[in-house]
């Protein structure tokens, strides 16, 4: 009881502070409102107070979702920027991901408090909407519109499936399982715990429960957990790129002979938005990446690009290279050595999935470096600076800059 009273007190203080901050910021185009329900935040909801029933008999839960006025809509980047800039806690994690079948990403914010839950923001009716989910990372099926809120509290566990489609979130299924009847009975610690399973309110066997979960899922599971979160500064850097200027953004060019296809979505069977024939044509990249299957059947990183003629779409990351290779101010010879355990890979291009041209095994091997710097994707899914080096055996190629350091003396 003491914990619950303390929790109520903390939530009350938070709401009061939030109302004060909101009142101070009325001149902004968008206000960020947070609704915290003590009994429902991060827990399964059996009977939402504001449920509506759609034509298929499924419930649409609006209790945790809110939308800005459509008149406040300017650009999805601007809306997301206002949300991020309004965040006062520097410990939150941020990310852009693609749940539904369009090229406008959703914004995920991992709050630093489990009481508040995490936030998923999306564009609805040319405005901004949000939904609160459990604070344990997001499970979703990229570009298929399906995501899942999966969590547990003590002996109660749940899997709530949602559909994001046409700018609206619908709860399509809810599964729960717990020890005892409705989670109220505690099994004897000396006995094997027996779980009871419910799917959309009806008791089912454990086999039927997991069969229903499997049928509700999409294909090609994606997760958005802590390893993919970026800082507030990093997400603002992504959002600050000017989308309307076809000559802004990092410059890329294709590395394959023949045509390079530009797809509407980051997957090989998506609608063709255009092609690049000229090896010297510049593509402009604003820092948005996605994951999707290539025509080779392999999952690749894809880059959102714009052409010089204004065509926008997605290209496979392993088929382009940055144009931003520069000479440092001091191009004199320096030596690098690896700082990682195990093997350091040397690539033909400054990106992790380009051809492997060599490796460095010895930690003290001297790598000659003349100041050439490239920018490309690492195997961790992040953009890195790469250094062009030459080994003692004469192998020349690219290594990630964060995996080496300059030798002193």
Tab-separated table of C-alpha atoms in Angstrom:
chain	number	residue	atom	x	y	z
A	1	UNK	CA	0.000	0.000	0.000
A	2	UNK	CA	2.894	2.345	0.803
A	3	UNK	CA	4.329	1.755	-2.704
A	4	UNK	CA	1.014	2.491	-4.375
A	5	UNK	CA	0.535	5.717	-2.398
A	6	UNK	CA	4.083	6.786	-3.305
A	7	UNK	CA	3.406	5.960	-6.925
A	8	UNK	CA	0.217	8.050	-6.906
A	9	UNK	CA	2.128	10.934	-5.358
A	10	UNK	CA	4.908	10.788	-7.978
A	11	UNK	CA	2.398	10.620	-10.824
A	12	UNK	CA	0.457	13.592	-9.401
A	13	UNK	CA	3.658	15.647	-9.145
A	14	UNK	CA	4.620	14.698	-12.705
A	15	UNK	CA	1.204	15.716	-14.105
A	16	UNK	CA	1.287	19.058	-12.258
A	17	UNK	CA	4.780	19.826	-13.598
A	18	UNK	CA	3.716	18.794	-17.075
A	19	UNK	CA	0.667	21.063	-16.981
A	20	UNK	CA	2.860	23.970	-15.883
A	21	UNK	CA	5.316	23.314	-18.733
A	22	UNK	CA	2.478	22.981	-21.220
A	23	UNK	CA	1.004	26.267	-20.098
A	24	UNK	CA	4.368	27.952	-20.614
A	25	UNK	CA	4.633	26.618	-24.132
A	26	UNK	CA	1.221	27.542	-25.550
A	27	UNK	CA	2.809	29.486	-28.366
A	28	UNK	CA	4.169	26.288	-29.936
A	29	UNK	CA	2.412	24.621	-32.827
A	30	UNK	CA	2.011	21.370	-30.926
A	31	UNK	CA	1.720	20.482	-27.283
A	32	UNK	CA	2.903	17.161	-25.975
A	33	UNK	CA	0.363	15.667	-23.605
A	34	UNK	CA	1.107	12.573	-21.536
A	35	UNK	CA	-1.673	10.532	-19.991
A	36	UNK	CA	-0.698	8.169	-17.179
A	37	UNK	CA	-3.209	5.694	-15.786
A	38	UNK	CA	-2.078	3.959	-12.629
A	39	UNK	CA	-3.955	0.737	-13.231
A	40	UNK	CA	-3.573	0.522	-17.007
A	41	UNK	CA	-0.172	1.930	-17.952
A	42	UNK	CA	1.874	-0.942	-19.331
A	43	UNK	CA	-0.777	-3.560	-18.436
A	44	UNK	CA	-3.391	-5.476	-20.410
A	45	UNK	CA	-6.704	-3.643	-20.654
A	46	UNK	CA	-9.766	-5.912	-20.554
A	47	UNK	CA	-12.411	-3.238	-21.005
A	48	UNK	CA	-11.064	0.146	-22.156
A	49	UNK	CA	-13.329	2.994	-21.129
A	50	UNK	CA	-13.398	4.512	-24.619
A	51	UNK	CA	-13.497	1.385	-26.791
A	52	UNK	CA	-15.252	1.512	-30.106
A	53	UNK	CA	-16.134	-1.474	-32.257
A	54	UNK	CA	-15.141	-1.502	-35.909
A	55	UNK	CA	-16.906	-3.310	-38.738
A	56	UNK	CA	-14.895	-6.467	-38.152
A	57	UNK	CA	-15.914	-6.671	-34.508
A	58	UNK	CA	-12.450	-5.712	-33.254
A	59	UNK	CA	-12.009	-3.025	-30.668
A	60	UNK	CA	-10.216	0.218	-31.355
A	61	UNK	CA	-8.673	1.544	-28.164
A	62	UNK	CA	-8.317	5.328	-28.163
A	63	UNK	CA	-7.663	5.667	-24.433
A	64	UNK	CA	-3.880	5.992	-24.835
A	65	UNK	CA	-3.911	7.725	-28.220
A	66	UNK	CA	-4.087	11.448	-28.890
A	67	UNK	CA	-3.857	13.553	-32.022
A	68	UNK	CA	-2.855	17.125	-32.765
A	69	UNK	CA	-5.075	19.299	-34.870
A	70	UNK	CA	-4.706	18.729	-38.598
A	71	UNK	CA	-4.188	22.483	-39.012
A	72	UNK	CA	-0.948	22.150	-37.041
A	73	UNK	CA	0.537	19.798	-39.647
A	74	UNK	CA	3.454	21.186	-41.661
A	75	UNK	CA	5.853	18.317	-42.262
A	76	UNK	CA	6.325	15.049	-40.381
A	77	UNK	CA	9.900	16.028	-39.600
A	78	UNK	CA	8.774	19.259	-37.977
A	79	UNK	CA	6.119	17.481	-35.911
A	80	UNK	CA	8.592	14.907	-34.660
A	81	UNK	CA	11.168	17.616	-33.926
A	82	UNK	CA	8.695	19.434	-31.700
A	83	UNK	CA	8.056	16.247	-29.732
A	84	UNK	CA	11.772	15.546	-29.292
A	85	UNK	CA	12.643	19.134	-28.407
A	86	UNK	CA	9.880	19.156	-25.775
A	87	UNK	CA	11.501	16.193	-24.029
A	88	UNK	CA	13.307	17.393	-20.920
A	89	UNK	CA	15.111	14.155	-20.044
A	90	UNK	CA	18.383	13.557	-21.823
A	91	UNK	CA	18.365	9.851	-20.905
A	92	UNK	CA	15.492	8.892	-23.205
A	93	UNK	CA	16.264	6.904	-26.357
A	94	UNK	CA	14.921	7.756	-29.824
A	95	UNK	CA	14.558	6.132	-33.212
A	96	UNK	CA	12.781	6.235	-36.570
A	97	UNK	CA	11.257	2.987	-37.816
A	98	UNK	CA	8.869	1.828	-40.525
A	99	UNK	CA	5.783	-0.079	-39.417
A	100	UNK	CA	3.131	0.650	-42.040
A	101	UNK	CA	3.434	0.469	-45.805
A	102	UNK	CA	4.503	4.032	-46.613
A	103	UNK	CA	7.723	6.023	-46.636
A	104	UNK	CA	6.923	8.212	-43.602
A	105	UNK	CA	8.624	6.689	-40.546
A	106	UNK	CA	7.215	6.397	-37.069
A	107	UNK	CA	9.008	7.969	-34.090
A	108	UNK	CA	9.778	5.743	-31.104
A	109	UNK	CA	10.769	7.218	-27.753
A	110	UNK	CA	11.999	4.987	-24.954
A	111	UNK	CA	11.192	6.944	-21.802
A	112	UNK	CA	13.563	6.711	-18.852
A	113	UNK	CA	10.737	5.705	-16.496
A	114	UNK	CA	8.955	2.353	-16.558
A	115	UNK	CA	5.936	4.000	-14.932
A	116	UNK	CA	5.370	6.174	-17.996
A	117	UNK	CA	5.873	3.458	-20.612
A	118	UNK	CA	7.397	4.126	-24.027
A	119	UNK	CA	5.832	6.209	-26.815
A	120	UNK	CA	5.147	5.491	-30.470
A	121	UNK	CA	4.294	8.560	-32.575
A	122	UNK	CA	2.793	8.377	-36.062
A	123	UNK	CA	1.132	10.649	-38.602
A	124	UNK	CA	-2.668	10.627	-38.533
A	125	UNK	CA	-4.923	12.820	-40.690
A	126	UNK	CA	-2.013	15.165	-41.432
A	127	UNK	CA	-1.426	15.526	-37.695
A	128	UNK	CA	0.425	13.669	-34.981
A	129	UNK	CA	-0.858	10.810	-32.826
A	130	UNK	CA	0.761	8.708	-30.129
A	131	UNK	CA	0.209	5.449	-28.317
A	132	UNK	CA	1.742	4.326	-25.021
A	133	UNK	CA	3.283	0.858	-24.888
A	134	UNK	CA	5.275	-1.148	-22.355
A	135	UNK	CA	8.823	0.094	-21.661
A	136	UNK	CA	10.667	-2.949	-22.974
A	137	UNK	CA	11.328	-2.164	-26.638
A	138	UNK	CA	9.034	-2.645	-29.623
A	139	UNK	CA	8.298	-5.817	-31.592
A	140	UNK	CA	6.985	-5.135	-35.079
A	141	UNK	CA	6.823	-6.417	-38.634
A	142	UNK	CA	8.381	-3.849	-40.928
A	143	UNK	CA	6.142	-2.299	-43.619
A	144	UNK	CA	3.319	-4.715	-42.759
A	145	UNK	CA	1.567	-2.451	-40.259
A	146	UNK	CA	1.649	-4.949	-37.374
A	147	UNK	CA	3.303	-4.363	-34.008
A	148	UNK	CA	3.060	-6.019	-30.612
A	149	UNK	CA	3.125	-4.824	-27.014
A	150	UNK	CA	4.681	-7.710	-25.093
A	151	UNK	CA	5.335	-7.507	-21.378
A	152	UNK	CA	4.687	-8.935	-17.926
A	153	UNK	CA	4.161	-7.925	-14.337
A	154	UNK	CA	4.744	-10.486	-11.637
A	155	UNK	CA	2.674	-13.526	-12.778
A	156	UNK	CA	0.641	-11.676	-15.444
A	157	UNK	CA	1.884	-11.710	-19.033
A	158	UNK	CA	0.325	-10.368	-22.218
A	159	UNK	CA	0.727	-10.045	-25.977
A	160	UNK	CA	-1.319	-7.221	-27.465
A	161	UNK	CA	-1.301	-6.932	-31.270
A	162	UNK	CA	-1.984	-3.670	-33.075
A	163	UNK	CA	-2.481	-2.709	-36.712
A	164	UNK	CA	-1.247	0.643	-38.032
A	165	UNK	CA	-3.061	1.352	-41.280
A	166	UNK	CA	-4.246	4.518	-43.047
A	167	UNK	CA	-3.044	6.657	-40.147
A	168	UNK	CA	-4.984	4.794	-37.451
A	169	UNK	CA	-3.974	2.267	-34.795
A	170	UNK	CA	-6.377	-0.603	-34.088
A	171	UNK	CA	-6.015	-3.239	-31.400
A	172	UNK	CA	-6.587	-6.458	-33.333
A	173	UNK	CA	-5.852	-9.142	-30.720
A	174	UNK	CA	-5.024	-9.460	-27.066
A	175	UNK	CA	-3.634	-12.552	-25.391
A	176	UNK	CA	-2.987	-12.926	-21.671
A	177	UNK	CA	-1.731	-15.713	-19.474
A	178	UNK	CA	-1.232	-15.899	-15.732
A	179	UNK	CA	-0.980	-18.248	-12.777
A	180	UNK	CA	-4.382	-19.228	-11.386
A	181	UNK	CA	-7.806	-17.923	-12.353
A	182	UNK	CA	-7.568	-14.401	-13.784
A	183	UNK	CA	-4.129	-14.096	-12.213
A	184	UNK	CA	-5.564	-13.816	-8.688
A	185	UNK	CA	-4.566	-17.237	-7.378
A	186	UNK	CA	-0.966	-17.931	-6.433
A	187	UNK	CA	0.326	-21.457	-6.949
A	188	UNK	CA	2.101	-23.247	-4.109
A	189	UNK	CA	5.838	-22.588	-4.450
A	190	UNK	CA	6.496	-26.322	-4.052
A	191	UNK	CA	4.252	-27.205	-6.996
A	192	UNK	CA	4.666	-26.637	-10.696
A	193	UNK	CA	3.026	-23.396	-11.728
A	194	UNK	CA	0.011	-23.830	-13.987
A	195	UNK	CA	-0.768	-21.023	-16.396
A	196	UNK	CA	-4.181	-20.233	-17.808
A	197	UNK	CA	-4.299	-18.724	-21.290
A	198	UNK	CA	-6.832	-16.312	-22.778
A	199	UNK	CA	-7.099	-15.068	-26.351
A	200	UNK	CA	-9.427	-12.142	-27.045
A	201	UNK	CA	-11.192	-12.884	-23.764
A	202	UNK	CA	-11.726	-16.597	-24.331
A	203	UNK	CA	-9.800	-19.275	-22.438
A	204	UNK	CA	-7.671	-21.443	-24.728
A	205	UNK	CA	-4.970	-24.079	-24.406
A	206	UNK	CA	-1.320	-23.058	-24.431
A	207	UNK	CA	-0.894	-24.632	-27.885
A	208	UNK	CA	-3.854	-22.682	-29.269
A	209	UNK	CA	-2.547	-19.502	-27.643
A	210	UNK	CA	0.814	-19.648	-29.382
A	211	UNK	CA	-0.822	-20.731	-32.628
A	212	UNK	CA	-2.998	-17.607	-32.494
A	213	UNK	CA	0.086	-15.481	-31.772
A	214	UNK	CA	1.850	-16.949	-34.788
A	215	UNK	CA	-1.117	-16.264	-37.054
A	216	UNK	CA	-1.309	-12.652	-35.838
A	217	UNK	CA	2.350	-12.011	-36.625
A	218	UNK	CA	3.733	-10.783	-39.915
A	219	UNK	CA	6.792	-12.141	-41.690
A	220	UNK	CA	10.382	-11.087	-41.058
A	221	UNK	CA	10.334	-10.079	-37.395
A	222	UNK	CA	11.913	-6.746	-36.500
A	223	UNK	CA	12.661	-5.480	-33.032
A	224	UNK	CA	13.424	-2.005	-31.812
A	225	UNK	CA	15.294	-2.338	-28.569
A	226	UNK	CA	17.927	-0.462	-26.629
A	227	UNK	CA	20.750	-1.372	-29.015
A	228	UNK	CA	19.088	0.726	-31.750
A	229	UNK	CA	18.223	3.804	-29.709
A	230	UNK	CA	20.014	7.061	-30.490
A	231	UNK	CA	20.415	10.188	-28.413
A	232	UNK	CA	18.294	13.316	-28.551
A	233	UNK	CA	21.041	15.144	-30.425
A	234	UNK	CA	21.360	12.347	-32.992
A	235	UNK	CA	17.627	12.094	-33.731
A	236	UNK	CA	17.407	15.877	-34.132
A	237	UNK	CA	20.313	15.728	-36.568
A	238	UNK	CA	18.379	13.203	-38.653
A	239	UNK	CA	15.208	15.301	-38.527
A	240	UNK	CA	16.964	18.584	-39.287
A	241	UNK	CA	17.839	17.628	-42.849
A	242	UNK	CA	15.875	19.714	-45.339
A	243	UNK	CA	13.683	17.286	-47.259
A	244	UNK	CA	12.532	19.806	-49.867
A	245	UNK	CA	15.990	20.725	-51.204
A	246	UNK	CA	17.150	18.188	-53.793
A	247	UNK	CA	20.752	19.395	-53.461
A	248	UNK	CA	21.079	18.919	-49.692
A	249	UNK	CA	22.191	15.837	-47.798
A	250	UNK	CA	25.167	13.515	-48.026
A	251	UNK	CA	26.191	12.718	-51.592
A	252	UNK	CA	26.180	9.113	-52.850
A	253	UNK	CA	26.851	7.465	-56.197
A	254	UNK	CA	26.174	3.964	-57.446
A	255	UNK	CA	28.893	1.322	-57.454
A	256	UNK	CA	27.266	-1.221	-59.780
A	257	UNK	CA	27.432	-1.396	-63.563
A	258	UNK	CA	24.150	-0.904	-65.386
A	259	UNK	CA	20.967	0.409	-63.807
A	260	UNK	CA	20.428	1.080	-60.134
A	261	UNK	CA	16.765	0.758	-59.149
A	262	UNK	CA	15.124	3.232	-56.790
A	263	UNK	CA	12.189	1.684	-54.944
A	264	UNK	CA	9.264	3.391	-53.241
A	265	UNK	CA	9.884	1.290	-50.117
A	266	UNK	CA	13.066	-0.424	-48.890
A	267	UNK	CA	12.432	-3.845	-50.415
A	268	UNK	CA	13.197	-5.220	-53.857
A	269	UNK	CA	9.590	-5.988	-54.872
A	270	UNK	CA	8.283	-2.534	-53.996
A	271	UNK	CA	7.044	-0.187	-56.718
A	272	UNK	CA	9.833	1.180	-58.924
A	273	UNK	CA	10.215	4.930	-58.375
A	274	UNK	CA	13.051	5.455	-60.858
A	275	UNK	CA	16.437	4.245	-62.082
A	276	UNK	CA	19.984	5.591	-62.177
A	277	UNK	CA	21.895	4.881	-65.383
A	278	UNK	CA	24.746	7.375	-65.237
A	279	UNK	CA	27.666	6.286	-63.041
A	280	UNK	CA	28.375	9.926	-62.161
A	281	UNK	CA	24.849	10.952	-61.150
A	282	UNK	CA	24.636	12.138	-57.551
A	283	UNK	CA	22.134	10.804	-55.017
A	284	UNK	CA	21.391	12.832	-51.888
A	285	UNK	CA	21.036	10.919	-48.627
A	286	UNK	CA	19.414	12.471	-45.528
A	287	UNK	CA	20.348	9.784	-43.037
A	288	UNK	CA	17.178	7.658	-43.063
A	289	UNK	CA	17.810	3.909	-43.274
A	290	UNK	CA	15.497	0.914	-43.456
A	291	UNK	CA	15.863	-2.842	-43.624
A	292	UNK	CA	14.360	-5.001	-46.328
A	293	UNK	CA	14.911	-7.965	-48.587
A	294	UNK	CA	16.968	-7.576	-51.747
A	295	UNK	CA	16.511	-9.442	-55.011
A	296	UNK	CA	19.249	-11.802	-53.777
A	297	UNK	CA	16.966	-12.975	-50.954
A	298	UNK	CA	19.162	-11.351	-48.285
A	299	UNK	CA	18.078	-8.660	-45.810
A	300	UNK	CA	19.982	-5.420	-46.530
A	301	UNK	CA	20.189	-1.898	-45.196
A	302	UNK	CA	18.484	0.554	-47.575
A	303	UNK	CA	19.026	4.321	-47.857
A	304	UNK	CA	16.314	6.916	-48.493
A	305	UNK	CA	17.665	9.113	-51.322
A	306	UNK	CA	16.735	11.903	-53.726
A	307	UNK	CA	18.085	12.292	-57.230
A	308	UNK	CA	19.220	15.501	-58.891
A	309	UNK	CA	15.930	15.519	-60.802
A	310	UNK	CA	13.856	15.217	-57.608
A	311	UNK	CA	12.951	11.503	-57.628
A	312	UNK	CA	12.751	10.124	-54.079
A	313	UNK	CA	12.926	6.516	-52.970
A	314	UNK	CA	15.112	3.766	-51.530
A	315	UNK	CA	18.302	2.118	-52.778
A	316	UNK	CA	20.213	-0.818	-51.363
A	317	UNK	CA	23.034	0.412	-49.151
A	318	UNK	CA	25.589	-2.019	-50.567
A	319	UNK	CA	25.072	-0.661	-54.101
A	320	UNK	CA	26.061	2.950	-53.369
A	321	UNK	CA	29.040	4.706	-51.814
A	322	UNK	CA	29.546	8.099	-50.266
A	323	UNK	CA	31.088	10.902	-52.318
A	324	UNK	CA	32.360	12.539	-49.135
A	325	UNK	CA	35.949	11.210	-49.326
A	326	UNK	CA	38.208	14.065	-48.279
A	327	UNK	CA	41.848	14.762	-47.527
A	328	UNK	CA	42.584	15.842	-43.993
A	329	UNK	CA	44.304	19.158	-43.445
A	330	UNK	CA	47.526	17.295	-42.700
A	331	UNK	CA	48.010	14.528	-45.275
A	332	UNK	CA	51.388	13.420	-43.955
A	333	UNK	CA	51.948	9.752	-43.194
A	334	UNK	CA	50.649	8.508	-39.860
A	335	UNK	CA	50.264	5.011	-38.469
A	336	UNK	CA	47.205	3.362	-36.979
A	337	UNK	CA	46.752	0.140	-35.024
A	338	UNK	CA	43.620	-1.797	-34.167
A	339	UNK	CA	42.080	-1.461	-30.699
A	340	UNK	CA	39.596	-4.344	-30.872
A	341	UNK	CA	40.025	-7.931	-29.840
A	342	UNK	CA	40.094	-10.511	-32.619
A	343	UNK	CA	40.110	-9.758	-36.339
A	344	UNK	CA	39.850	-6.310	-37.908
A	345	UNK	CA	38.312	-6.482	-41.385
A	346	UNK	CA	39.592	-4.363	-44.273
A	347	UNK	CA	36.924	-3.522	-46.878
A	348	UNK	CA	37.166	-2.410	-50.496
A	349	UNK	CA	34.739	0.442	-49.801
A	350	UNK	CA	33.855	2.344	-46.618
A	351	UNK	CA	30.859	0.167	-45.743
A	352	UNK	CA	30.552	-3.106	-43.857
A	353	UNK	CA	29.115	-5.289	-46.635
A	354	UNK	CA	31.600	-4.345	-49.365
A	355	UNK	CA	34.235	-6.825	-50.521
A	356	UNK	CA	36.626	-8.113	-47.849
A	357	UNK	CA	40.168	-7.409	-49.083
A	358	UNK	CA	42.149	-8.351	-45.989
A	359	UNK	CA	42.278	-8.650	-42.229
A	360	UNK	CA	44.466	-7.440	-39.378
A	361	UNK	CA	45.157	-9.980	-36.646
A	362	UNK	CA	48.056	-8.502	-34.668
A	363	UNK	CA	47.212	-5.647	-32.326
A	364	UNK	CA	50.537	-3.871	-32.848
A	365	UNK	CA	50.622	-4.100	-36.676
A	366	UNK	CA	51.273	-0.678	-38.200
A	367	UNK	CA	48.622	0.542	-40.657
A	368	UNK	CA	49.756	3.415	-42.877
A	369	UNK	CA	47.224	6.252	-43.055
A	370	UNK	CA	47.405	9.369	-45.250
A	371	UNK	CA	44.218	11.108	-44.109
A	372	UNK	CA	41.603	9.762	-46.535
A	373	UNK	CA	38.210	9.596	-44.775
A	374	UNK	CA	34.965	8.040	-45.975
A	375	UNK	CA	31.521	7.727	-44.434
A	376	UNK	CA	29.525	4.526	-44.616
A	377	UNK	CA	27.357	2.004	-42.830
A	378	UNK	CA	28.833	-0.301	-40.210
A	379	UNK	CA	27.685	-3.803	-39.281
A	380	UNK	CA	25.987	-2.243	-36.229
A	381	UNK	CA	23.553	-0.420	-38.524
A	382	UNK	CA	25.057	3.024	-37.810
A	383	UNK	CA	26.926	5.444	-40.059
A	384	UNK	CA	30.655	5.703	-39.243
A	385	UNK	CA	33.763	7.426	-40.516
A	386	UNK	CA	36.175	5.005	-42.217
A	387	UNK	CA	39.945	5.376	-42.779
A	388	UNK	CA	41.761	4.250	-45.922
A	389	UNK	CA	44.849	2.377	-44.718
A	390	UNK	CA	47.646	0.187	-46.082
A	391	UNK	CA	48.944	-2.818	-44.150
A	392	UNK	CA	52.583	-3.881	-43.786
A	393	UNK	CA	51.879	-6.514	-46.472
A	394	UNK	CA	50.672	-3.859	-48.928
A	395	UNK	CA	46.899	-4.465	-48.640
A	396	UNK	CA	44.971	-1.205	-49.101
A	397	UNK	CA	41.360	-0.733	-48.023
A	398	UNK	CA	38.982	0.774	-45.510
A	399	UNK	CA	38.594	0.197	-41.762
A	400	UNK	CA	36.107	1.743	-39.347
A	401	UNK	CA	37.660	4.690	-37.543
A	402	UNK	CA	36.313	3.671	-34.139
A	403	UNK	CA	38.158	0.350	-34.344
A	404	UNK	CA	41.655	1.850	-34.710
A	405	UNK	CA	43.755	4.511	-33.038
A	406	UNK	CA	46.851	6.461	-33.973
A	407	UNK	CA	50.131	4.995	-32.798
A	408	UNK	CA	52.189	7.339	-30.665
A	409	UNK	CA	55.976	7.475	-30.530
